[in-house]
Coordinates of C-alpha atoms (C1' of nucleotides) in Angstrom, one line a residue:
Chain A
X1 CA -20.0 133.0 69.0
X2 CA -21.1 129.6 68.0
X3 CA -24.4 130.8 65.3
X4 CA -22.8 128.5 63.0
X5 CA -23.0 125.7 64.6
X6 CA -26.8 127.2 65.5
X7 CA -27.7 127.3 62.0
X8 CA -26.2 124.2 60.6
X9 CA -28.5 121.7 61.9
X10 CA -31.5 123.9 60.5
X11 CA -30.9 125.6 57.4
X12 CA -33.4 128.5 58.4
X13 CA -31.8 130.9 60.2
X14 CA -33.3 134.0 63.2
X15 CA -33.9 136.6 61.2
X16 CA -32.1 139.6 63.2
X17 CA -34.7 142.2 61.2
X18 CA -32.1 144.4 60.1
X19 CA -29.4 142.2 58.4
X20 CA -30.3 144.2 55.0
X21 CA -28.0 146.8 56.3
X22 CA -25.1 144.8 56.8
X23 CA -25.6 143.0 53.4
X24 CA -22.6 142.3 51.7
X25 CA -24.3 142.1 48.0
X26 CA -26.7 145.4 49.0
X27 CA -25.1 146.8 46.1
X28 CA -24.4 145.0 43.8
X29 CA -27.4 142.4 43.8
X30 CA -30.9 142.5 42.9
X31 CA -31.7 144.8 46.1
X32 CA -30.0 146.9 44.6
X33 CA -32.4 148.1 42.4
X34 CA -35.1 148.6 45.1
X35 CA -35.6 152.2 47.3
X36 CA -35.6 152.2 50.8
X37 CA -39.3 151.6 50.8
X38 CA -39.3 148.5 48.6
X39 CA -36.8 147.0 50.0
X40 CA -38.7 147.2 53.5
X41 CA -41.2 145.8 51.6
X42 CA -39.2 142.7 50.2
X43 CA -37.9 142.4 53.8
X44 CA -40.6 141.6 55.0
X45 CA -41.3 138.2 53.3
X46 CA -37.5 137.4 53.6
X47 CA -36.9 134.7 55.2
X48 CA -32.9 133.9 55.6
X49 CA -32.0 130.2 54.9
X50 CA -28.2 128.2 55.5
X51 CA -27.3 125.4 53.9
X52 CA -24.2 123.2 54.4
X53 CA -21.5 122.5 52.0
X54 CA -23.6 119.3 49.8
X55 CA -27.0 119.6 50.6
X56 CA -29.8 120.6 48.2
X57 CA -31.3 124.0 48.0
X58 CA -33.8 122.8 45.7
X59 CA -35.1 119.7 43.1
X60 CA -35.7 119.0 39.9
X61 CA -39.4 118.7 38.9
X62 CA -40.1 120.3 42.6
X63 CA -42.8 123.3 42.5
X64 CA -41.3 126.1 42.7
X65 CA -41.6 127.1 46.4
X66 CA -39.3 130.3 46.6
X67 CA -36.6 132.2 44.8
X68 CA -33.3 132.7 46.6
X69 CA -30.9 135.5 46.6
X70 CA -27.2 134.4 47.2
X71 CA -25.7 136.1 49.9
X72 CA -22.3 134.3 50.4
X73 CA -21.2 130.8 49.5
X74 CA -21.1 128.7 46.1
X75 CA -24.5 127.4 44.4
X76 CA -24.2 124.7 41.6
X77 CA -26.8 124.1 39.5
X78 CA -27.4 120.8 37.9
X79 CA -29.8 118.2 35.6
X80 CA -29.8 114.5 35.7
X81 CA -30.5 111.9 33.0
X82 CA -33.0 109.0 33.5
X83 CA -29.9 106.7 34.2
X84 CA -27.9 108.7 36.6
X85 CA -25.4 110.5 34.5
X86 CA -24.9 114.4 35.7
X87 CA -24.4 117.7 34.1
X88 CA -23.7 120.7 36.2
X89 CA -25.5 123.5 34.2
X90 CA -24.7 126.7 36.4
X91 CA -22.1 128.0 39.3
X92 CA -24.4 130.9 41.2
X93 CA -21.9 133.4 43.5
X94 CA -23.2 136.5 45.3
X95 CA -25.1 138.4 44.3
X96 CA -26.7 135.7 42.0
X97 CA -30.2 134.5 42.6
X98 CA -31.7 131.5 41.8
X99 CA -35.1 130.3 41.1
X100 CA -37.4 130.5 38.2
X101 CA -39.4 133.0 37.6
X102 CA -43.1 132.8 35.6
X103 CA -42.9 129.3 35.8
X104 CA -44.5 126.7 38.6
X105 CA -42.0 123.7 38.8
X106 CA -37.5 124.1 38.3
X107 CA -36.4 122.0 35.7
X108 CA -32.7 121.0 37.5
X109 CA -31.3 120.8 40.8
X110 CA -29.8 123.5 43.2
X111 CA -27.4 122.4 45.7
X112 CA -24.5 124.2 48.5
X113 CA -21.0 124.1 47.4
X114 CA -19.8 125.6 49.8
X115 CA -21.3 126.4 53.1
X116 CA -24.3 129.1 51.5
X117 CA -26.9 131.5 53.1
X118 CA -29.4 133.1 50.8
X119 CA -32.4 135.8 51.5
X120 CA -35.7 133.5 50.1
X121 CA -38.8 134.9 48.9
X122 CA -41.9 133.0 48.5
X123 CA -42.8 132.3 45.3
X124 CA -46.4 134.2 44.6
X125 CA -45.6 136.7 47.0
X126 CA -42.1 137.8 44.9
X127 CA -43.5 137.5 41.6
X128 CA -46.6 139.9 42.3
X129 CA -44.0 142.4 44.0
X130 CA -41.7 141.5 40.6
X131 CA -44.8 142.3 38.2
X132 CA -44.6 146.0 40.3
X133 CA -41.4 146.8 40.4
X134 CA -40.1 147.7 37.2
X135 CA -36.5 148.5 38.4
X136 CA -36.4 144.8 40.2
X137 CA -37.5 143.1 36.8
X138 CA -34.6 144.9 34.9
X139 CA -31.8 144.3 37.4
X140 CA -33.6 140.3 37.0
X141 CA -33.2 140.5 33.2
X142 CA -30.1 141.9 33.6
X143 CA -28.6 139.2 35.8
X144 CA -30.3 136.0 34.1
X145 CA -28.8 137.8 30.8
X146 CA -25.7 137.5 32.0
X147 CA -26.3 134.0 33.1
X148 CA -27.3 133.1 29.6
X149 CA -23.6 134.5 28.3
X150 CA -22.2 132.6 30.2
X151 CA -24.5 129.4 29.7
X152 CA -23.5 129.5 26.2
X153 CA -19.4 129.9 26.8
X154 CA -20.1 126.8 28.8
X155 CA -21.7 125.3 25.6
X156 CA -18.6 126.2 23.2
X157 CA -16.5 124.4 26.1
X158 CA -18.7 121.1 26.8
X159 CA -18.9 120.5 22.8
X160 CA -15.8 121.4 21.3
X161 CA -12.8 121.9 23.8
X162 CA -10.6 118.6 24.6
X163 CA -10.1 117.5 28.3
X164 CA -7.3 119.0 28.5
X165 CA -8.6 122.5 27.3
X166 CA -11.4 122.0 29.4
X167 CA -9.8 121.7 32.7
X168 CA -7.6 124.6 32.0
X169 CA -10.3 126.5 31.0
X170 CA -12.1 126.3 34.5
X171 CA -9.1 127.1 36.3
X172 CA -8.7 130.3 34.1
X173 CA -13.1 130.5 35.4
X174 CA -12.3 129.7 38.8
X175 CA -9.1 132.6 39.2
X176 CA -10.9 135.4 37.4
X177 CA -14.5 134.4 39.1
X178 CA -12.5 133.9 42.9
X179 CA -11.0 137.3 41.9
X180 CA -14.3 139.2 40.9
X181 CA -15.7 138.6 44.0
X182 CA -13.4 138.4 46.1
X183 CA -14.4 134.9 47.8
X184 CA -10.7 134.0 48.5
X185 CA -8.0 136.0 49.6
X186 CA -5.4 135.6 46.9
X187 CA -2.5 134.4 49.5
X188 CA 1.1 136.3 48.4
X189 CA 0.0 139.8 46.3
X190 CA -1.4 139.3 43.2
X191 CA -0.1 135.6 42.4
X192 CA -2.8 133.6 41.6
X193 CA -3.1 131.5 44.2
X194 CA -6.9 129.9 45.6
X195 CA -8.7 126.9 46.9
X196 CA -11.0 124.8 45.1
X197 CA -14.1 124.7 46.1
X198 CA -15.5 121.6 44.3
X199 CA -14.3 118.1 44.8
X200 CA -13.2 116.1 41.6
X201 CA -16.4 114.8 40.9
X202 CA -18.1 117.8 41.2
X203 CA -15.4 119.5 38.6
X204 CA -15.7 116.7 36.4
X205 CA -19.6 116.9 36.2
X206 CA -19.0 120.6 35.4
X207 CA -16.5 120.6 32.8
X208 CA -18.6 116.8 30.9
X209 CA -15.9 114.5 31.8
X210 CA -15.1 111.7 34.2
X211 CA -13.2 112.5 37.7
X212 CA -10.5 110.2 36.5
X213 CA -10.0 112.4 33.1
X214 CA -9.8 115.4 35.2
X215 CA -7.3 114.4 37.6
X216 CA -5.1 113.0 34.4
X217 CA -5.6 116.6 33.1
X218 CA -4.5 117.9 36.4
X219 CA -1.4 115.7 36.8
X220 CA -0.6 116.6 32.9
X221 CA -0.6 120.8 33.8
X222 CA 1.4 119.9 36.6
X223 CA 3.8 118.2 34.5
X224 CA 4.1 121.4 31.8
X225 CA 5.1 123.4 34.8
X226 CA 1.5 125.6 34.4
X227 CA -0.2 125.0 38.3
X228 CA 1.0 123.7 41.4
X229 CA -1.3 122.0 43.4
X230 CA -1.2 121.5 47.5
X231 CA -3.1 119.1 49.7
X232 CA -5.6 118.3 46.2
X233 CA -7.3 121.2 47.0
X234 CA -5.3 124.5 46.8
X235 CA -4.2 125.5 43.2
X236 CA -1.3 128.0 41.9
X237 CA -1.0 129.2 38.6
X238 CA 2.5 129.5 37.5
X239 CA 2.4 130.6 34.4
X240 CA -1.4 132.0 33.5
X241 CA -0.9 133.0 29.4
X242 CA 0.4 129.6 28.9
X243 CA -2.4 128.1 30.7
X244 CA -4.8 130.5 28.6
X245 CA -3.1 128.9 25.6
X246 CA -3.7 125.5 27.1
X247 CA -7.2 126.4 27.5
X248 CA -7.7 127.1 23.7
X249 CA -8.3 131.2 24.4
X250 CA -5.4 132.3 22.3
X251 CA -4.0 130.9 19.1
X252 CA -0.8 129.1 19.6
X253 CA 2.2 130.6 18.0
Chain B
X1 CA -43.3 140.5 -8.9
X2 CA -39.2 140.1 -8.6
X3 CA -39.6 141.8 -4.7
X4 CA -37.6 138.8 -3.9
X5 CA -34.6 139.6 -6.0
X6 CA -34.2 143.3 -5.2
X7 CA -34.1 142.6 -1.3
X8 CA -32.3 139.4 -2.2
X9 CA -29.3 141.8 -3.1
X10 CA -30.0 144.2 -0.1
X11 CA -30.9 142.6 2.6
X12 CA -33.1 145.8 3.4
X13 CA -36.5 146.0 2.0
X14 CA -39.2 148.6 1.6
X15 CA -41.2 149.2 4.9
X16 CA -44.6 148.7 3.5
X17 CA -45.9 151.1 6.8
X18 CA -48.3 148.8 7.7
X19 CA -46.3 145.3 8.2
X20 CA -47.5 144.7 11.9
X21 CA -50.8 144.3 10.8
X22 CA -50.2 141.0 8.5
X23 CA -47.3 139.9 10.9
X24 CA -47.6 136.3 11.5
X25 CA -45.6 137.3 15.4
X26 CA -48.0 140.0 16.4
X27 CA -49.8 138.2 19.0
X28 CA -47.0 135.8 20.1
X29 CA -43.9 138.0 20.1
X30 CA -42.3 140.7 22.2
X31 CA -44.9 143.2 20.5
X32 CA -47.6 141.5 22.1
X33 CA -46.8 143.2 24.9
X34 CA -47.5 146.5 23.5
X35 CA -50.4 148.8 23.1
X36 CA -51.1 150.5 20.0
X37 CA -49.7 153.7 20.4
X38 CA -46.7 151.8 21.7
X39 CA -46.7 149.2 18.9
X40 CA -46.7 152.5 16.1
X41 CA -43.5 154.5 18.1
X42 CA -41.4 151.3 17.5
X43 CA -42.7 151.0 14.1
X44 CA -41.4 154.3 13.7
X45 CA -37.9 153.2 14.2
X46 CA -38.3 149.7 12.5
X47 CA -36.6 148.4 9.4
X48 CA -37.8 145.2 8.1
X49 CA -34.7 143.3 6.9
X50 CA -34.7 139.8 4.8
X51 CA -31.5 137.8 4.4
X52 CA -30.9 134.3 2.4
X53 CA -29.6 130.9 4.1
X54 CA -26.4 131.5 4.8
X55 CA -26.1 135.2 5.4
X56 CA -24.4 136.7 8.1
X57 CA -26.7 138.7 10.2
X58 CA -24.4 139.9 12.8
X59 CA -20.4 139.2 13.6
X60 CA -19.0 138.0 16.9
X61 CA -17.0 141.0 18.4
X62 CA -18.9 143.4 16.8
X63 CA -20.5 146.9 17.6
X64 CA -24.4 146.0 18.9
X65 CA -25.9 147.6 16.2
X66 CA -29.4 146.4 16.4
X67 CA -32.2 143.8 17.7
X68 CA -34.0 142.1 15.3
X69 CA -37.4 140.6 15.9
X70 CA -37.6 137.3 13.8
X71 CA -41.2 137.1 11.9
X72 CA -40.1 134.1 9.8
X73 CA -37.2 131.9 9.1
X74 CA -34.5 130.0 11.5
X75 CA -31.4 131.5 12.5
X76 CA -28.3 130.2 14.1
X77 CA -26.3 131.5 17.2
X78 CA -22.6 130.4 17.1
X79 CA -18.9 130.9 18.5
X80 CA -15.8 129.7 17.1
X81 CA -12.9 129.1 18.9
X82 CA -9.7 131.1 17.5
X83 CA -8.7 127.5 15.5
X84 CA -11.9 127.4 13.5
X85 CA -13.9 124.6 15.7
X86 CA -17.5 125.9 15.7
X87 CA -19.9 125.7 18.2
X88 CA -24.2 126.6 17.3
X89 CA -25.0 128.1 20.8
X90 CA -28.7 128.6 20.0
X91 CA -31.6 128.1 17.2
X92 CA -34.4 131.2 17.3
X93 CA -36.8 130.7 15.4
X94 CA -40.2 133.3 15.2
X95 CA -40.8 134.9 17.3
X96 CA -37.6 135.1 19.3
X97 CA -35.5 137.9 19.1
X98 CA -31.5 138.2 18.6
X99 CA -29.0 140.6 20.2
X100 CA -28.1 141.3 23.5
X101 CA -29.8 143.9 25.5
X102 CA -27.2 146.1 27.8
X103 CA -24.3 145.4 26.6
X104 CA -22.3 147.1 23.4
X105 CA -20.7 143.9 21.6
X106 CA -21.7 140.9 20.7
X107 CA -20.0 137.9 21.9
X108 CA -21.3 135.6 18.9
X109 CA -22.3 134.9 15.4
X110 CA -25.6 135.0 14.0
X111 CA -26.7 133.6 10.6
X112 CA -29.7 132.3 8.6
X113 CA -30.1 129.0 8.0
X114 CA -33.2 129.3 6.0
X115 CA -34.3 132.6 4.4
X116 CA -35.3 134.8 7.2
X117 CA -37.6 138.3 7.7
X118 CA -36.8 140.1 11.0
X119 CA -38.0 143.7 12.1
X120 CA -34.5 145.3 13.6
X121 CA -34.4 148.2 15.7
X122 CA -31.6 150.4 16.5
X123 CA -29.7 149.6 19.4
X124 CA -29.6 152.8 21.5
X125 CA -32.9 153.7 20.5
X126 CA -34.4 150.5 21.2
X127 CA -32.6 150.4 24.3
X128 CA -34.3 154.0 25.3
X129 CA -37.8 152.3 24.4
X130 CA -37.3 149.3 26.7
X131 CA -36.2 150.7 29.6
X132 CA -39.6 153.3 29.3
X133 CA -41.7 150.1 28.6
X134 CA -41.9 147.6 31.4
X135 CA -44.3 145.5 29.7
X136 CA -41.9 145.0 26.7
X137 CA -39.2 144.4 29.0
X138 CA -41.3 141.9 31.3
X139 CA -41.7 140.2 27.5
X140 CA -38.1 139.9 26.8
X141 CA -37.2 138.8 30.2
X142 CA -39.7 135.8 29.6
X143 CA -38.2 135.1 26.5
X144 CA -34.8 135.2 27.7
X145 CA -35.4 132.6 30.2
X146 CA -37.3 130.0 27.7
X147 CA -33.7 130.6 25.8
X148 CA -31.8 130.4 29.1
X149 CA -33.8 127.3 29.9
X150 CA -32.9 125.7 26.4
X151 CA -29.1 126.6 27.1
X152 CA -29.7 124.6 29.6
X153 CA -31.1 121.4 28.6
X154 CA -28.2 121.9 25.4
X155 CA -25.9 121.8 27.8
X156 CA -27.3 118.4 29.8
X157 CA -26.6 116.9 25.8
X158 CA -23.4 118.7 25.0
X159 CA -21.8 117.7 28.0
X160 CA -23.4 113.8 29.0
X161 CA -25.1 112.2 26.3
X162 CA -23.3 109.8 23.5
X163 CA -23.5 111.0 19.6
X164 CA -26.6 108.4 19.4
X165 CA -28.2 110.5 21.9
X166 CA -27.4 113.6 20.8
X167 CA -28.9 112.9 17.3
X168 CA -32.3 111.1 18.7
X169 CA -32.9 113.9 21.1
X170 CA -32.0 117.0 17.7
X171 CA -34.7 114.9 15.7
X172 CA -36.9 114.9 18.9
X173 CA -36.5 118.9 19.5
X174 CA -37.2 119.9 15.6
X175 CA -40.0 117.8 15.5
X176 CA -41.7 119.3 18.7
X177 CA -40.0 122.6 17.4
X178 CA -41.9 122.8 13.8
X179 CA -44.7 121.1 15.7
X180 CA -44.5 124.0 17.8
X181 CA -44.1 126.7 15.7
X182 CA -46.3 125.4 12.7
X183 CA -43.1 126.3 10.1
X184 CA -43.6 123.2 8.5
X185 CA -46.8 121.6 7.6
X186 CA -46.7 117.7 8.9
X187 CA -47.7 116.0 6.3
X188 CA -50.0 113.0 6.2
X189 CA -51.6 114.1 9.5
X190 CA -50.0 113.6 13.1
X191 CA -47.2 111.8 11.6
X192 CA -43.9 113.2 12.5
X193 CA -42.6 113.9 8.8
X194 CA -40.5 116.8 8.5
X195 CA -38.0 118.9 6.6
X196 CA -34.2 119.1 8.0
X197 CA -33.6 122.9 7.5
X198 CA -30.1 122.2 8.4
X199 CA -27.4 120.4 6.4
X200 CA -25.1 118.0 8.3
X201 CA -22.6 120.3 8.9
X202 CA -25.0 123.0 11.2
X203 CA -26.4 119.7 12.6
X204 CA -23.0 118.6 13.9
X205 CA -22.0 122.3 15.1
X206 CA -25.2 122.1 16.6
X207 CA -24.4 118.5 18.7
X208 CA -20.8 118.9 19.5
X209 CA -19.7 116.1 16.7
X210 CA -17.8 115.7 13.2
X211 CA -20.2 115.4 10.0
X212 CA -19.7 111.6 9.7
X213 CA -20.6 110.6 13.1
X214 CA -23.7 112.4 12.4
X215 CA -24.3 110.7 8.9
X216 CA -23.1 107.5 11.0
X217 CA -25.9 108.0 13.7
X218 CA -28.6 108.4 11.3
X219 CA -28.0 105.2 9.4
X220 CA -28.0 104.1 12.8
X221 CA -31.2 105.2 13.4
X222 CA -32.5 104.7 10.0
X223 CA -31.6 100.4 10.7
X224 CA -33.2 100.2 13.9
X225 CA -36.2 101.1 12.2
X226 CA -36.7 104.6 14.1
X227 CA -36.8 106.5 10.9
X228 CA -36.9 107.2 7.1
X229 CA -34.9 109.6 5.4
X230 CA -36.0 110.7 2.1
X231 CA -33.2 113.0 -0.4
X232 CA -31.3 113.5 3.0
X233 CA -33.4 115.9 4.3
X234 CA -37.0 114.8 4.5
X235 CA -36.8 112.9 7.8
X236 CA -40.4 110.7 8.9
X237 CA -40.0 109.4 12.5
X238 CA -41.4 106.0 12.6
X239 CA -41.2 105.2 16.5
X240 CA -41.2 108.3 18.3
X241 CA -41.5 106.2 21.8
X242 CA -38.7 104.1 21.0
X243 CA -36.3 107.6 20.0
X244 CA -37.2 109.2 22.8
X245 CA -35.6 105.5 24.4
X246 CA -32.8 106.1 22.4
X247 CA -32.3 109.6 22.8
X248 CA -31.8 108.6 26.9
X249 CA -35.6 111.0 27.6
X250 CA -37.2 107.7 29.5
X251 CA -35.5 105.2 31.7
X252 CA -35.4 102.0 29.4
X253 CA -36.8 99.0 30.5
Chain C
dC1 C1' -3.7 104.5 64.8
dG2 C1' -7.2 102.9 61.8
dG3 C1' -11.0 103.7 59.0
dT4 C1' -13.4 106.4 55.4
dA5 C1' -13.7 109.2 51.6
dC6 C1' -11.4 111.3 48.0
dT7 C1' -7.7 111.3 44.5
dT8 C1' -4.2 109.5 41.5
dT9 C1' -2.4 106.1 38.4
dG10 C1' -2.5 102.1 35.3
dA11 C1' -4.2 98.9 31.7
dG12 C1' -7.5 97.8 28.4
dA13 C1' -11.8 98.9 25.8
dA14 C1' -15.2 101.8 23.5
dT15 C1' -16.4 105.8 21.3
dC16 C1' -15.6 109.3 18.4
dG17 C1' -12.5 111.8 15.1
dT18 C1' -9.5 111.8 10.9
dC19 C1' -8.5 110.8 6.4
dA20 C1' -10.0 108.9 2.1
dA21 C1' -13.1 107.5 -1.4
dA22 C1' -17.5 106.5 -3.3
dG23 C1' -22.4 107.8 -3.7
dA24 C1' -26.3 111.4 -4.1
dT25 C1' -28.3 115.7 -5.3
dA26 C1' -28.9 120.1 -7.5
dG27 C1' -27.7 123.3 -10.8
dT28 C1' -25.5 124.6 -15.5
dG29 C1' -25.0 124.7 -20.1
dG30 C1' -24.8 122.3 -24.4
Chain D
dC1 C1' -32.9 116.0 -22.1
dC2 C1' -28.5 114.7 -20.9
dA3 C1' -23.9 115.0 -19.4
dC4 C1' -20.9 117.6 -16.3
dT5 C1' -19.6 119.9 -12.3
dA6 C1' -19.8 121.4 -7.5
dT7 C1' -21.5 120.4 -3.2
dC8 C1' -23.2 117.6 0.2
dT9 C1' -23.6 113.0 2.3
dT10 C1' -22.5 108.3 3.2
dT11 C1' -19.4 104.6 4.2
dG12 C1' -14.9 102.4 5.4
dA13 C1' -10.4 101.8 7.8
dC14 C1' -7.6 103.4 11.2
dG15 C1' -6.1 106.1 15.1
dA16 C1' -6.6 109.1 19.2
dT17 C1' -9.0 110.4 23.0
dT18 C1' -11.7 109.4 26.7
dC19 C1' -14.2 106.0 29.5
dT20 C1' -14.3 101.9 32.5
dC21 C1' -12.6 99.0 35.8
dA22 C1' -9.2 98.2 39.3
dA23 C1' -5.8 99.2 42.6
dA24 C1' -2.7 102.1 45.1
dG25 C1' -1.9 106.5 47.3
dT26 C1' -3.3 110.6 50.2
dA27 C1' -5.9 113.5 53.4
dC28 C1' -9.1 113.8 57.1
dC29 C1' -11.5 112.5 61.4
dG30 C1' -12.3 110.4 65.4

DNA sequence: CGGTACTTTGAGAATCGTCAAAGATAGTGG
DNA sequence: CCACTATCTTTGACGATTCTCAAAGTACCG
């Protein structure tokens, strides 16, 4: 069993033709919304895709070649100024897709967290199927919706929370998101209890800070007794109210 | 002709019964993408409602009432963190429209900042009609995804640019905004001369900063020569090259 | 074991926020 | 028409937070 190492090197994948059935995001994502018949349709201009953890799905300014739908693994999204500085703008888990619709170029960049696979669609091809298939378009406006609530939570963090605040805020994201779907096993019941899947700089450009800020943020929740961190990368929550607190999600007492 | 100061009071006014005729959205705005007979069953459930700077149109955390269809006017989207900091999340202006489809609360504040005319629809009803229209739907899921794409670019700002920034690139988005929109006539021509709608305060909830660095920024930007200010809230961009510069759009030189 | 990449910690500097006071503007009533 | 008030804006001084630069510490990989 070595398709892994198969797909790594080429980040399009055999199709096996009936991989639909075995989907793990079948229900919940946008195929969700389709019949039998549709989705045969869809399947048909599927084409499966791997990326590995770092490289890029998709670039800013590119045309906008094909929509993805997120089978498993972490997306980020993200824009970059004329000089270099970076602001991550989205986290995309299954069942999320990405890609623009009714529009010919992406204005940001897409890249693998995590190791990713997605179903792609070309472009024209999903739209006009989009256009007619009502059901598809609603569970679409549905999902960018949500997208957009959680675009502007992000907002309320990036311009008014401290460093502090914002750090413990995307733990608290990270435990309840991890949770939702399940990525990670939460080791030892339900303690809260994961791995981070983005590096320091990659947390930093989410949260509008510098890595350095964030890992003085981190060292300061240590300190308050709140997390427990092992090997940089796996991150306990000891004491999740007081870290909501931190976070600025409760009023102080 | 006091019309203005019995809806002042109300913030309901008489349906007219033929509005949609004279509406300055009709061709532009979600009812574009109805026919007729569609266009006159909505009407049937539409209440035209006018509300003065300030107003409250709808509460975070509150029952979805209804969806309003701006037709004139600029209105504010904003959270606030349990200790009072405020965050603008979003600025609609005709002919976007407010309140969020499929879901039963609200998760922010909405408020004029100018005086502002929307058509509003009840919420279940309206709900009813949209999932029985695709066309309507296929509008609002376009429209969602300019406001998605703004979140977006807000976010780059929020999160990477310095207060300097931040101010250039407001002054940048009204003017291309009124431009836009045609709320504001540009006097003298193609030169960029324009009326803030929004006092210092909104402007800082809207940028992430106190009042004063914003008052700070402008004098800033008033000494480089970039612009005029005239009774603090006329604004006449001088250099509109050189604040894009500023506002970090181009790499400078 | 040694090298590379990532993370943590420290010291100093820059930016932005806080507090305070003065300056504008608009509206009110004499 | 002119004070007078209330509100909004500007400016200044100072302080706190966050960034920058630098160095040491830690994990990972061959």
């Amino acid at each position: 069993m070595d398709t892994k190492s198969s797909y790594a090197n080429l980040g399009i994948a055999e199709s096996t033709g009936d991989d639909c059935k075995f989907c793990e995001v079948r229900a919940c994502g946008m195929c969700s919304a389709l019949s039998e018949n549709e989705l045969s349709r869809l399947h048909k201009m599927t084409q499966f895709r791997h990326y590995r953890a770092g490289e890029q799905i998709f670039c800013d300014d590119e045309p906008n070649h094909h929509f993805a739908a997120i089978t498993s693994g972490i997306v980020k999204l993200s824009k970059i100024l004329p000089d270099g500085r970076q602001q991550t703008i989205g986290l995309c888990f299954p069942p999320d897709f990405i890609g623009r619709a009714y529009k010919a170029k992406n204005s940001y960049y897409a890249n693998a967290v995590t190791a990713v696979t997605v179903c792609t669609f070309p472009h024209n091809k999903f739209e006009t199927f989009l256009l007619e298939t009502p059901t598809l378009e609603h569970k679409l406006f549905e999902l960018t919706l949500d997208q957009l609530d959680e675009a502007r939570d992000w907002m309320l963090m990036l311009g008014r929370k401290t460093a502090i605040e914002k750090v413990a805020t995307f733990l608290i994201m990270v435990a309840t998101r991890i949770d939702k779907n399940s990525q990670l096993l939460d080791v030892a019941g339900s303690s809260q209890k994961f791995e981070l899947q983005l590096t320091r700089t990659e947390i930093a450009d989410f949260l509008g800070l510098t890595i350095e800020t964030v890992s003085r943020q981190f060292s300061l929740l240590k300190q308050k007794g709140l997390i427990q961190i092992e090997n940089q990368r796996f991150v306990e929550v000891l004491d999740m109210l007081a870290l909501k607190e931190v976070a600025g999600m409760v009023d102080a007492i």
